Amino acid sequence: MVFKIAWRNIGRNKRRTAITAASIFFAVLFSVASESLNRGVFDGMIDSTVSFYVGYIQVLKKGYWEDRTLEESFEMDEKLTSVLNNVDGVDDVVPRLESFALASFGKITKSALVIGIDPQKEDALTGLAGRLIKGGTYLQKDDKEVMITSGLAEKLNISVNDTIILISQGYHGVNAANRYRVKGLISFGSPELNSKLIYLPLSAAQDFYGAENLITSLVLDVKDKNTSDLALQSLEKSIDYQTYDIIDWKDMMPEIIKMKEIKESSNKIVMFVLYLIIAFGVFGVILMMTKERKFEFGVLLSIGMSRVKLAFTIWLETVFLGFVGAIFGLVISYGLMYYLSVNPIVVTGDMAETYAKFGIEPLLPASVDLDIFITQALNVFVLTTLLAIYPCLAIWKMKAVDAMRA
Amino acid sequence: MARFQASKYILMKNVITVKGVTKIYNPDTIPVHALRGVDLQIGEGEFTALVGPSGSGKTTLLNIIGGLDDASDGSVIINEQDIAKLSDSQTIEFRKQNIGFVFQAYNLIPVLTAKENVEFVMLLQGASQSDRDARVKELMSAVGLSDHLDRRPSQLSGGQQQRVAVARALASKPMFVLADEPTANLDSKSTADLLDIMAKLNKEENITFLFSTHDQRVIDRARRVVNLDDGAVISDKTIE
């Protein structure tokens, strides 16, 4: 009977039910939207940065990450690439040979980061060919030419078809010096990357550094960071940790993780304020309901319904409402966030320029990670059930005769 | 006559004994004396009207007898139990088992049907489904609403709602029924019907009724009339 009364009471005052359920529904919607957009933006930022350059996972020779010298390079081993290619979630394995060099054109010399790449694989991983500007063409595997970033080209005052001279120290200390025609200029949003990169085909880079068949990293081409976590778990079983280090995007970009943590902390404050507003909204409705039904509670107490049963009935009623509101909020917010994940909000004006400056697409995508929806719906539901304690307390202290006099 | 009445009271078991009940509202600020040392005994099977002008203390006395309010002084003994000595939960339990209430505004549970309203107190008492069904059938028949079992209060007239309220008050087989202005919101026909039903239940099932009322039609049907004024009993007449 208690369940029957609670359930039927929901349909009794449709306006009150609608207001309560709508408060809960909007609470779920707003909290989900806030969390989903926040996470979506960061995921987008991480995806952009990762896909521009570092990749989600790199396999390195043990010790390379700390020293970053060619002495810590390793042989490109068919067996290793085959093992890595067979890891769940890994689409391809992309080799790189990275080291520093002095780049010179005319009287200007600048330091640069030289990256030897497999052009096709690198393009598949980072979309490098799409970054070409000023009429150059993309590298081919057997080219003896370079592509340089526009920022560095500007510093050197060099352009396509000019010849750049590279000087460095190669593998085991050999002298490395050669000249290359600039085949194309590429542009990165990140000013830091844009001011120092020179791309060479892998074989040309190995020749230059005297590092035949050596590479400094194997970048694993995985779809996204969730796949990357799964791939990492599989890698733990198949890689010799005495010889290799596995570095994932979190290790490679600690500053983004830190930024994300700071943003999440500030978002917690925003969420707290949001929950506070939500709580006051829902509490207002519950308070109104308690006042409106004081007389009825008095009658029920006077005809012999125990306070515990009455309080439980009213609590249950609010919980039913909370549940219905939370479910609606969950379903509608999922639909809305899914739409925003497929059709992100486009950032315009100064904000868009700032995004572009850091190489991030000027979009605000929403995340549709299920945990966001479930957590927020649960939070609001729990908040509602806690607020539903108020009428219980009111009933506990209520004197039937006073309530019926109200 | 007086001797005859005295012997009648001796034969009749007292259900309610009110001894020197005083009620003072706002004792610490502006005291309002609602009851001033009321003494009253109600015997089993009585059909008593508590009458008096507004503010005379009728409802306050009913509330104190029903354990809904506390007396400032004095005691109410129901079937040898001083109700002031019961805890809050014991008082609620005591009301559930022993007292039926009929309110001026019917106060049925709007989301329950007539049948469910009547069986509600029995459910609280833990009665079985078969006992509940039998009692509901019996009471709804007694109040002439056998064919309205599945209607909600909003689908019943005021008179019908009050008859359901009487059936609800009797469902738990209480020792007595307290009715606070039960006909105040009813038209003449509904009042007459309700009084017929209550009088019949009183006569045939020996159910004790105590009303508070202004309504002359109710007073005319009562077999005892207790007149209150300014919180005190000023007359107590048994009508033969």
XYZ file of C-alpha atoms in Angstrom:
646
model
C 0.000 0.000 0.000
C 2.873 2.332 0.833
C 4.302 1.852 -2.687
C 0.838 2.235 -4.184
C 0.218 5.519 -2.365
C 3.680 6.844 -3.241
C 3.328 5.899 -6.898
C -0.215 7.220 -7.260
C 0.711 10.457 -5.494
C 3.091 11.186 -8.367
C 0.166 11.429 -10.751
C -2.021 13.271 -8.255
C -0.712 16.787 -8.694
C 0.577 16.832 -12.214
C 1.956 20.357 -12.016
C 3.948 19.620 -8.876
C 5.215 16.365 -10.357
C 6.167 18.137 -13.578
C 8.055 20.870 -11.699
C 9.939 18.380 -9.528
C 10.769 16.014 -12.375
C 11.774 18.960 -14.578
C 14.082 20.319 -11.854
C 15.767 16.947 -11.614
C 15.819 16.522 -15.380
C 17.496 19.902 -15.937
C 19.870 19.200 -13.074
C 21.065 16.062 -14.837
C 21.156 17.824 -18.197
C 23.236 20.783 -16.967
C 25.657 18.722 -14.939
C 26.147 16.284 -17.816
C 26.591 19.127 -20.317
C 29.197 20.801 -18.128
C 31.177 17.625 -17.538
C 30.760 16.308 -21.070
C 31.900 19.520 -22.769
C 34.802 19.873 -20.355
C 36.003 16.355 -20.983
C 35.262 16.612 -24.706
C 37.403 19.731 -25.054
C 40.310 18.118 -23.236
C 39.983 14.872 -25.114
C 39.979 16.928 -28.308
C 43.060 18.820 -27.163
C 44.868 15.612 -26.283
C 43.794 13.949 -29.516
C 44.992 16.961 -31.536
C 48.347 17.171 -29.808
C 48.882 13.452 -29.922
C 47.896 13.171 -33.532
C 50.130 16.142 -34.545
C 53.245 14.619 -33.313
C 53.862 12.261 -30.415
C 51.246 9.539 -30.961
C 49.504 7.725 -28.121
C 52.224 5.166 -27.455
C 55.936 5.003 -28.311
C 58.318 2.086 -27.992
C 61.834 3.289 -27.165
C 65.108 1.703 -26.225
C 65.458 1.612 -22.460
C 67.008 4.884 -21.313
C 66.285 6.913 -24.452
C 63.497 8.959 -22.862
C 65.925 10.300 -20.246
C 68.962 10.957 -22.535
C 67.468 11.445 -26.010
C 70.754 10.646 -27.795
C 71.404 8.518 -30.825
C 73.462 6.209 -28.643
C 70.147 4.989 -27.246
C 68.732 4.180 -30.676
C 67.860 0.617 -31.643
C 67.660 -1.554 -34.712
C 64.455 -1.715 -36.590
C 63.706 -5.312 -35.960
C 61.134 -7.173 -38.093
C 60.317 -9.424 -35.174
C 59.586 -6.470 -32.889
C 57.417 -4.678 -35.452
C 55.548 -7.891 -36.094
C 54.871 -8.335 -32.350
C 53.714 -4.729 -32.073
C 51.531 -5.000 -35.166
C 49.756 -7.936 -33.579
C 48.839 -6.043 -30.424
C 45.077 -5.458 -30.116
C 44.152 -1.929 -31.127
C 47.420 -1.187 -32.966
C 46.747 -0.320 -36.627
C 50.344 0.280 -37.640
C 53.860 0.833 -36.316
C 55.551 4.059 -37.423
C 59.359 4.333 -37.169
C 61.241 7.553 -36.435
C 64.849 8.598 -36.034
C 65.128 11.852 -34.125
C 68.112 14.000 -33.234
C 69.227 17.593 -33.187
C 71.206 19.434 -35.839
C 72.303 22.898 -36.807
C 70.420 24.108 -39.855
C 72.061 26.705 -41.993
C 71.021 28.794 -44.951
C 73.211 31.620 -46.153
C 74.609 33.333 -43.111
C 71.868 32.181 -40.771
C 72.190 29.079 -38.601
C 69.540 27.770 -36.244
C 69.177 24.649 -34.165
C 66.556 22.191 -35.352
C 64.999 18.883 -34.483
C 65.544 16.472 -37.383
C 63.037 13.672 -37.715
C 63.566 10.777 -40.071
C 60.214 9.328 -41.084
C 58.505 6.811 -43.260
C 56.487 9.461 -45.172
C 53.433 7.328 -45.935
C 53.136 5.854 -42.453
C 53.767 9.229 -40.844
C 51.071 10.789 -42.968
C 48.658 8.034 -41.940
C 49.518 8.669 -38.283
C 49.722 12.459 -38.101
C 48.255 13.727 -41.384
C 51.582 15.395 -42.149
C 50.903 15.774 -45.885
C 47.911 17.926 -45.012
C 50.191 20.450 -43.318
C 52.018 21.378 -46.513
C 51.931 25.044 -47.477
C 53.380 27.203 -50.262
C 53.168 24.836 -53.183
C 55.750 22.264 -52.148
C 55.183 18.540 -52.469
C 55.181 15.814 -49.858
C 58.201 13.584 -49.209
C 58.614 10.175 -50.832
C 60.400 7.264 -49.211
C 63.565 7.476 -51.310
C 63.835 11.250 -51.460
C 67.041 12.976 -50.396
C 65.145 16.165 -49.652
C 63.613 17.775 -46.573
C 60.402 19.414 -45.450
C 60.775 22.158 -42.872
C 58.316 23.958 -40.680
C 57.277 27.448 -41.729
C 58.523 29.038 -38.488
C 62.008 27.675 -38.992
C 61.922 28.632 -42.686
C 61.084 32.165 -41.658
C 64.002 32.272 -39.216
C 66.391 30.947 -41.866
C 64.796 33.079 -44.565
C 64.566 29.967 -46.740
C 61.832 28.737 -49.057
C 60.918 25.812 -51.290
C 63.682 24.632 -53.669
C 66.407 26.391 -51.638
C 69.175 24.199 -50.218
C 69.596 23.826 -46.500
C 72.773 22.622 -44.817
C 72.543 20.351 -41.776
C 75.442 19.778 -39.398
C 75.398 17.480 -36.402
C 77.067 14.694 -34.519
C 75.973 11.261 -35.690
C 75.814 7.819 -34.193
C 78.944 6.928 -32.161
C 80.177 10.516 -32.590
C 80.669 10.534 -36.358
C 80.484 13.867 -38.133
C 77.166 14.408 -39.805
C 76.917 17.064 -42.499
C 74.932 17.253 -45.702
C 72.832 19.559 -47.794
C 69.257 19.021 -48.868
C 66.799 20.711 -51.155
C 63.702 22.026 -49.415
C 60.865 20.090 -50.996
C 58.066 21.651 -48.974
C 57.111 23.861 -46.072
C 54.745 22.640 -43.426
C 52.888 24.485 -40.720
C 52.006 23.493 -37.144
C 49.641 25.384 -34.902
C 51.950 25.008 -31.951
C 54.562 27.812 -32.167
C 57.120 25.609 -30.461
C 56.842 22.784 -32.960
C 56.544 25.174 -35.885
C 59.884 26.814 -35.139
C 62.173 23.812 -35.144
C 61.172 20.732 -37.145
C 62.882 19.296 -40.197
C 61.525 16.111 -41.765
C 63.677 13.737 -43.785
C 62.795 10.325 -45.200
C 63.982 7.708 -42.709
C 66.729 6.254 -44.936
C 68.121 9.744 -45.651
C 68.155 10.530 -41.935
C 69.913 7.232 -41.162
C 72.537 8.081 -43.822
C 72.972 11.566 -42.403
C 73.531 10.366 -38.824
C 75.504 7.258 -39.827
C 72.861 5.210 -38.067
C 72.148 2.527 -40.595
C 68.891 0.670 -39.893
C 68.609 2.437 -36.526
C 65.620 4.238 -35.155
C 64.967 6.106 -31.920
C 61.274 5.314 -31.583
C 58.432 3.258 -32.892
C 55.162 5.139 -32.660
C 52.104 2.921 -32.391
C 49.168 4.031 -34.490
C 46.104 3.512 -32.271
C 42.640 4.958 -32.788
C 42.177 6.900 -29.555
C 43.191 7.084 -25.929
C 40.775 4.382 -24.847
C 42.255 2.009 -27.428
C 45.660 3.157 -26.255
C 44.911 1.965 -22.704
C 43.850 -1.440 -24.024
C 46.903 -1.669 -26.274
C 49.135 -0.808 -23.310
C 47.696 -3.682 -21.310
C 48.364 -6.090 -24.177
C 51.884 -4.713 -24.631
C 52.778 -5.546 -21.060
C 52.559 -9.210 -21.978
C 54.443 -9.054 -25.272
C 57.344 -6.616 -24.807
C 60.745 -7.279 -23.275
C 60.905 -4.600 -20.597
C 64.627 -5.187 -20.040
C 65.313 -3.806 -23.532
C 62.467 -1.436 -24.284
C 60.482 1.297 -22.626
C 56.815 1.811 -23.409
C 55.834 5.435 -23.036
C 52.237 6.512 -23.422
C 50.783 9.935 -24.108
C 50.385 10.653 -20.397
C 54.133 10.255 -19.839
C 54.996 12.201 -22.977
C 52.733 15.177 -22.255
C 52.703 15.682 -18.495
C 51.877 19.375 -18.975
C 48.556 18.524 -20.650
C 47.715 16.094 -17.883
C 48.556 18.778 -15.338
C 46.407 21.290 -17.218
C 43.593 18.771 -17.343
C 43.884 18.152 -13.598
C 43.791 21.893 -12.890
C 40.789 22.284 -15.165
C 39.070 19.333 -13.516
C 39.689 20.869 -10.097
C 38.204 24.183 -11.178
C 35.354 22.298 -12.812
C 34.678 20.618 -9.480
C 34.070 24.058 -8.006
C 31.760 24.890 -10.912
C 29.976 21.577 -10.408
C 29.675 22.275 -6.677
C 28.019 25.616 -7.410
C 25.821 23.932 -10.023
C 24.811 21.220 -7.560
C 24.106 23.898 -4.984
C 21.763 25.671 -7.406
C 20.193 22.354 -8.337
C 19.813 21.416 -4.676
C 18.082 24.693 -3.864
C 15.763 24.264 -6.863
C 14.756 20.726 -5.954
C 14.593 21.594 -2.270
C 12.249 24.487 -3.052
C 9.856 22.106 -4.756
C 10.087 19.574 -1.927
C 9.535 22.337 0.623
C 6.472 23.530 -1.286
C 5.139 19.973 -1.435
C 5.693 19.486 2.297
C 3.861 22.712 3.158
C 1.010 21.950 0.770
C 0.435 18.514 2.195
C 0.873 19.263 5.866
C -2.846 18.828 6.499
C -2.884 15.476 4.728
C 0.095 14.269 6.771
C -1.754 15.311 9.935
C -4.801 13.276 8.890
C -2.721 10.199 8.129
C -0.984 10.470 11.493
C -4.306 10.914 13.269
C -5.876 7.816 11.725
C -2.950 5.752 12.930
C -0.275 5.695 10.216
C 3.079 5.543 11.966
C 5.560 8.345 11.388
C 8.083 5.874 9.962
C 5.613 4.553 7.381
C 4.396 8.005 6.443
C 7.932 9.382 6.142
C 8.951 6.360 4.072
C 5.958 6.867 1.754
C 6.847 10.496 1.124
C 10.544 9.690 0.724
C 9.645 6.966 -1.733
C 7.476 9.372 -3.679
C 10.376 11.802 -4.060
C 12.705 8.945 -4.947
C 10.304 7.817 -7.687
C 10.297 11.360 -9.025
C 14.068 11.567 -8.753
C 14.388 8.318 -10.625
C 12.052 9.348 -13.413
C 13.729 12.777 -13.717
C 17.211 11.259 -13.689
C 16.332 8.678 -16.353
C 14.807 11.335 -18.607
C 17.790 13.592 -17.987
C 20.126 10.733 -18.799
C 18.430 9.804 -22.058
C 17.908 13.366 -23.321
C 21.365 14.569 -22.307
C 22.946 11.546 -23.982
C 21.095 12.379 -27.196
C 22.116 16.028 -26.993
C 25.753 15.325 -26.140
C 25.939 12.706 -28.857
C 24.741 15.332 -31.314
C 27.373 17.781 -30.025
C 30.065 15.136 -30.281
C 29.220 14.617 -33.944
C 28.493 18.303 -34.622
C 30.743 20.193 -32.197
C 30.115 23.839 -31.313
C 32.377 25.973 -33.526
C 34.455 28.542 -31.653
C 34.799 31.853 -33.444
C 36.627 35.180 -33.004
C 39.630 35.654 -30.719
C 39.061 32.339 -29.011
C 39.291 30.553 -32.348
C 42.602 32.302 -33.066
C 43.952 31.235 -29.693
C 42.947 27.654 -30.393
C 44.620 27.791 -33.805
C 47.782 29.236 -32.273
C 48.128 26.139 -30.137
C 47.318 23.830 -32.982
C 43.930 22.899 -31.618
C 40.884 22.842 -33.805
C 38.489 25.657 -32.784
C 35.729 23.270 -31.777
C 33.993 22.383 -28.525
C 33.183 18.716 -28.926
C 31.180 16.893 -26.240
C 32.361 13.651 -24.741
C 29.908 10.753 -24.762
C 31.804 8.611 -22.245
C 29.055 6.688 -20.460
C 30.598 7.201 -17.034
C 29.833 10.950 -17.252
C 26.134 10.323 -17.789
C 25.821 7.597 -15.195
C 27.832 9.526 -12.584
C 25.909 12.776 -13.033
C 22.502 11.061 -13.111
C 23.469 9.126 -9.968
C 24.765 12.282 -8.246
C 21.526 14.148 -8.905
C 19.481 11.114 -7.899
C 21.395 10.723 -4.640
C 21.087 14.483 -4.026
C 17.318 14.217 -4.512
C 17.005 11.266 -2.170
C 18.997 13.178 0.440
C 16.810 16.250 0.015
C 13.790 13.974 0.392
C 14.863 13.520 3.992
C 13.493 17.006 4.710
C 9.793 16.031 4.547
C 10.691 12.947 6.601
C 12.142 15.191 9.299
C 9.111 17.463 9.068
C 6.836 14.446 9.530
C 8.969 13.218 12.405
C 8.502 16.476 14.290
C 4.925 17.072 13.164
C 2.084 17.235 15.630
C -1.021 15.899 13.913
C -3.342 18.441 15.442
C -1.125 21.391 14.486
C -0.743 20.006 10.961
C -4.516 19.729 10.562
C -4.925 23.243 11.873
C -2.523 24.577 9.187
C -35.263 10.374 36.870
C -31.854 11.276 38.184
C -31.622 7.986 40.066
C -32.643 6.097 36.956
C -29.903 7.776 34.953
C -27.313 7.070 37.632
C -28.172 3.380 37.634
C -27.956 3.348 33.833
C -24.421 4.750 33.977
C -23.416 2.153 36.520
C -24.606 -0.607 34.226
C -22.846 0.908 31.219
C -19.078 0.412 30.900
C -17.240 3.717 30.646
C -15.221 3.973 27.455
C -13.955 7.518 27.921
C -13.285 9.249 31.221
C -12.215 12.867 31.162
C -11.041 14.165 34.535
C -10.445 17.838 35.181
C -8.999 18.483 31.715
C -7.611 21.948 31.212
C -6.039 23.257 28.034
C -4.177 26.532 27.911
C -2.693 27.691 24.625
C 0.357 30.024 24.703
C 0.838 29.620 28.462
C 4.036 31.685 28.377
C 2.839 34.579 26.228
C -0.859 35.390 25.994
C -2.594 32.430 27.672
C -5.834 31.280 26.076
C -7.947 28.962 28.224
C -9.567 26.570 25.765
C -10.750 24.080 28.397
C -11.297 24.730 32.083
C -11.377 21.565 34.184
C -13.723 19.480 32.039
C -15.116 16.275 33.563
C -16.943 13.873 31.282
C -17.711 10.206 31.063
C -18.836 8.495 27.890
C -20.276 5.025 28.202
C -20.184 2.216 25.716
C -22.783 2.543 22.959
C -23.566 6.192 23.605
C -24.520 8.560 20.785
C -23.364 11.878 22.192
C -23.257 15.353 20.718
C -20.814 17.880 22.050
C -22.339 21.257 21.336
C -21.494 24.869 21.935
C -20.586 28.057 20.131
C -17.384 28.481 18.136
C -14.406 28.705 20.459
C -16.203 26.861 23.246
C -13.586 24.094 23.206
C -15.430 21.264 21.400
C -12.701 20.455 18.905
C -9.973 20.876 21.522
C -11.737 18.387 23.772
C -12.153 15.908 20.908
C -8.467 16.318 19.986
C -7.388 15.636 23.562
C -9.686 12.614 23.847
C -8.310 11.343 20.531
C -4.715 11.735 21.705
C -4.034 14.308 19.006
C -3.350 17.058 21.516
C -2.087 17.131 25.095
C -4.021 18.452 28.039
C -2.317 21.145 30.104
C -3.784 19.496 33.186
C -6.101 16.619 34.033
C -6.313 13.228 32.395
C -8.126 11.256 29.739
C -8.605 7.603 30.479
C -9.736 5.363 27.698
C -10.603 1.833 28.639
C -8.465 2.156 31.788
C -5.506 3.577 29.879
C -4.336 7.095 30.712
C -3.382 8.230 27.216
C -1.094 10.997 28.478
C 1.237 8.288 29.736
C 1.763 6.824 26.275
C 4.764 7.710 24.145
C 4.237 9.297 20.725
C 4.445 6.006 18.841
C 2.275 4.252 21.438
C -0.327 7.003 21.099
C -0.403 6.545 17.316
C -0.722 2.795 17.769
C -3.427 3.311 20.410
C -5.407 5.548 18.056
C -5.061 3.043 15.246
C -6.417 0.193 17.381
C -9.064 2.011 19.425
C -10.308 5.238 17.897
C -12.072 6.022 14.661
C -12.013 9.590 13.320
C -14.468 11.364 11.073
C -13.397 14.844 10.039
C -15.370 17.804 8.839
C -13.598 17.812 5.454
C -13.787 13.988 5.005
C -10.001 13.781 4.554
C -9.934 10.628 2.507
C -6.645 9.728 0.842
C -7.199 11.171 -2.630
C -5.085 8.634 -4.510
C -6.877 5.615 -3.067
C -10.278 4.254 -4.077
C -13.175 4.137 -1.622
C -12.428 0.474 -0.934
C -8.712 1.164 -0.399
C -9.481 4.093 1.900
C -11.669 1.902 4.068
C -9.173 -0.938 4.251
C -6.205 1.402 4.788
C -6.342 1.387 8.608
C -6.856 -2.387 8.588
C -3.730 -2.695 6.460
C -1.877 -0.641 9.032
C -3.217 -3.056 11.638
C -1.863 -5.977 9.613
C -5.257 -7.569 8.876
C -5.340 -10.339 6.282
C -6.700 -9.804 2.780
C -9.782 -11.958 3.436
C -10.583 -10.110 6.686
C -10.147 -6.799 4.919
C -12.364 -7.787 2.012
C -15.108 -9.038 4.290
C -15.004 -5.942 6.510
C -14.925 -3.535 3.557
C -17.899 -5.311 1.987
C -19.831 -5.191 5.257
C -19.075 -1.498 5.942
C -19.592 -0.235 2.415
C -22.898 -2.036 2.403
C -23.780 -0.478 5.759
C -23.057 3.018 4.409
C -24.910 2.245 1.172
C -21.932 2.474 -1.160
C -21.404 -1.135 -2.213
C -21.393 -0.120 -5.848
C -18.853 2.691 -5.383
C -15.919 0.598 -4.183
C -13.558 1.495 -7.005
C -14.272 5.198 -7.137
C -11.719 7.693 -5.964
C -12.787 10.493 -3.571
C -12.863 12.988 -6.432
C -15.500 10.819 -8.124
C -17.801 10.882 -5.080
C -20.131 13.583 -3.763
C -19.434 15.221 -0.393
C -22.082 13.074 1.303
C -20.680 9.903 -0.248
C -17.155 10.866 0.812
C -18.306 11.409 4.366
C -20.011 8.000 4.348
C -16.751 6.448 3.169
C -15.028 8.346 5.995
C -17.474 6.792 8.482
C -16.766 3.361 7.016
C -13.029 4.054 7.325
C -13.459 5.157 10.928
C -15.198 1.881 11.713
C -12.935 -0.403 9.700
C -10.526 -1.021 12.537
C -13.404 -1.943 14.894
C -12.596 0.939 17.217
C -13.868 1.354 20.762
C -15.465 4.624 19.747
C -15.693 7.127 16.910
C -14.849 10.814 17.285
C -16.546 12.965 14.682
C -15.624 16.626 14.428
C -18.446 18.560 12.756
C -19.163 15.622 10.403
C -22.126 17.277 8.701
C -20.751 20.799 8.387
C -20.086 20.456 4.658
C -23.146 18.377 3.769
C -26.544 19.264 2.371
C -29.753 18.301 4.186
C -30.266 14.997 2.422
C -26.658 13.881 2.854
C -26.810 14.912 6.510
C -29.975 12.921 7.063
C -28.512 9.888 5.254
C -25.285 10.065 7.248
C -27.114 10.414 10.543
C -29.325 7.461 9.656
C -26.253 5.355 8.958
C -24.500 6.362 12.167
C -27.613 5.912 14.267
C -28.157 2.473 12.740
C -24.549 1.430 13.427
C -24.865 2.758 16.965
C -28.101 0.917 17.587
C -27.323 -2.356 15.834
C -23.613 -2.688 16.547
C -23.455 -0.689 19.788
C -20.737 1.587 18.376
C -19.997 4.601 20.561
C -20.124 7.962 18.773
C -18.997 11.320 20.122
C -19.679 14.294 17.846
C -18.815 17.905 18.024
C -21.452 19.878 16.176
C -23.400 23.072 15.709
C -25.904 21.335 13.528
C -29.385 21.180 15.040
C -30.204 18.156 12.861
C -27.390 16.248 14.548
C -28.316 17.513 17.995
C -31.901 16.356 17.401
C -30.694 12.829 16.704
C -28.272 12.618 19.636
C -29.262 10.673 22.736
C -27.042 12.733 24.944
C -26.087 16.384 24.499
C -23.115 17.875 26.329
C -23.045 21.652 26.131
C -19.726 23.447 26.356
C -19.201 27.140 26.763
C -15.953 28.983 27.289
C -14.120 25.713 27.885
C -16.441 24.336 30.543
C -19.375 21.906 30.534
C -22.483 23.928 31.261
C -25.059 21.191 30.751
C -25.211 17.460 30.113
C -28.585 16.054 29.097
C -29.594 12.551 28.255
C -32.569 12.414 25.917
C -34.962 9.557 26.425
